[in-house]
Amino acid sequence: HRDLPSSPTRRSSDLGISVPASGLTYTFPRRFHKPPFVTVQADSSLDLTIGRSNVTTTSVDLIVYQAGVAVAAVVDLIAEGA
């Protein structure tokens, strides 16, 4: 049995990000070595859909929809990766 080297997993979280209806490019506080896995949540009682795109080592694009219409909202973001 041989131990394989592993990259340390980093977690970056930011609570209460204000996303305008036009969307937002969120920049991570520290650069990741590879694009991280990004989880974004909002108040579940509001029935919102959160779009994430263009995830890079330094940022992610966010936009929030309600009933198919882009709206302003406050979200919590967690990014995990190496």
CSV table of C-alpha atoms in Angstrom, one decimal:
chain,number,residue,atom,x,y,z
A,1,HIS,CA,0.0,0.0,0.0
A,2,ARG,CA,1.5,3.3,-1.1
A,3,ASP,CA,0.2,6.8,0.0
A,4,LEU,CA,-0.4,9.0,-2.9
A,5,PRO,CA,0.5,12.7,-2.5
A,6,SER,CA,-2.6,14.8,-2.3
A,7,SER,CA,-3.2,18.5,-2.7
A,8,PRO,CA,-4.6,20.2,0.3
A,9,THR,CA,-8.3,21.1,-0.1
A,10,ARG,CA,-9.1,24.7,0.6
A,11,ARG,CA,-12.5,26.1,1.4
A,12,SER,CA,-13.5,29.7,0.9
A,13,SER,CA,-16.8,30.9,2.1
A,14,ASP,CA,-18.5,34.2,1.9
A,15,LEU,CA,-21.9,34.9,3.5
A,16,GLY,CA,-24.3,37.7,2.5
A,17,ILE,CA,-23.0,38.5,-1.0
A,18,SER,CA,-25.3,41.0,-2.7
A,19,VAL,CA,-26.0,40.0,-6.3
A,20,PRO,CA,-27.7,42.7,-8.4
A,21,ALA,CA,-30.3,41.8,-11.0
A,22,SER,CA,-27.6,42.3,-13.7
A,23,GLY,CA,-25.4,39.6,-12.1
A,24,LEU,CA,-22.0,39.7,-10.5
A,25,THR,CA,-18.5,38.4,-11.0
A,26,TYR,CA,-17.4,37.3,-7.6
A,27,THR,CA,-13.6,37.2,-7.0
A,28,PHE,CA,-12.3,34.6,-4.5
A,29,PRO,CA,-10.3,36.1,-1.6
A,30,ARG,CA,-7.4,33.8,-2.6
A,31,ARG,CA,-6.6,32.1,-5.9
A,32,PHE,CA,-7.2,28.4,-6.3
A,33,HIS,CA,-4.7,26.1,-8.2
A,34,LYS,CA,-7.6,24.6,-10.2
A,35,PRO,CA,-11.2,25.9,-10.7
A,36,PRO,CA,-13.0,25.1,-7.4
A,37,PHE,CA,-16.4,23.4,-6.9
A,38,VAL,CA,-18.8,26.3,-6.1
A,39,THR,CA,-22.0,26.0,-4.1
A,40,VAL,CA,-24.3,29.0,-3.8
A,41,GLN,CA,-27.4,29.2,-1.6
A,42,ALA,CA,-30.1,31.8,-1.0
A,43,ASP,CA,-33.1,31.8,1.3
A,44,SER,CA,-35.0,28.7,0.3
A,45,SER,CA,-38.4,30.3,1.0
A,46,LEU,CA,-37.9,32.7,-1.9
A,47,ASP,CA,-37.9,30.0,-4.6
A,48,LEU,CA,-34.8,31.4,-6.4
A,49,THR,CA,-32.7,29.8,-9.0
A,50,ILE,CA,-29.0,30.7,-8.9
A,51,GLY,CA,-26.9,30.5,-12.0
A,52,ARG,CA,-23.1,30.0,-11.8
A,53,SER,CA,-20.9,30.2,-14.8
A,54,ASN,CA,-17.3,30.9,-15.9
A,55,VAL,CA,-15.7,29.3,-12.8
A,56,THR,CA,-12.0,30.0,-12.9
A,57,THR,CA,-9.2,29.9,-10.3
A,58,THR,CA,-9.9,33.5,-9.4
A,59,SER,CA,-13.7,34.1,-9.9
A,60,VAL,CA,-17.2,32.9,-10.7
A,61,ASP,CA,-20.1,34.7,-12.4
A,62,LEU,CA,-23.4,34.7,-10.5
A,63,ILE,CA,-26.9,35.6,-11.5
A,64,VAL,CA,-30.2,35.0,-9.6
A,65,TYR,CA,-33.6,34.3,-11.1
A,66,GLN,CA,-37.1,34.2,-9.7
A,67,ALA,CA,-39.8,32.8,-12.0
A,68,GLY,CA,-37.4,33.2,-14.9
A,69,VAL,CA,-36.7,36.9,-14.3
A,70,ALA,CA,-33.3,38.1,-13.1
A,71,VAL,CA,-33.6,39.6,-9.6
A,72,ALA,CA,-31.3,41.1,-6.9
A,73,ALA,CA,-30.7,38.8,-4.0
A,74,VAL,CA,-28.3,38.1,-1.1
A,75,VAL,CA,-26.5,34.7,-1.4
A,76,ASP,CA,-24.0,32.6,0.5
A,77,LEU,CA,-21.1,31.1,-1.5
A,78,ILE,CA,-18.8,28.2,-0.7
A,79,ALA,CA,-15.8,27.4,-3.0
A,80,GLU,CA,-13.8,24.1,-2.4
A,81,GLY,CA,-10.8,23.0,-4.2
A,82,ALA,CA,-7.0,22.9,-4.3
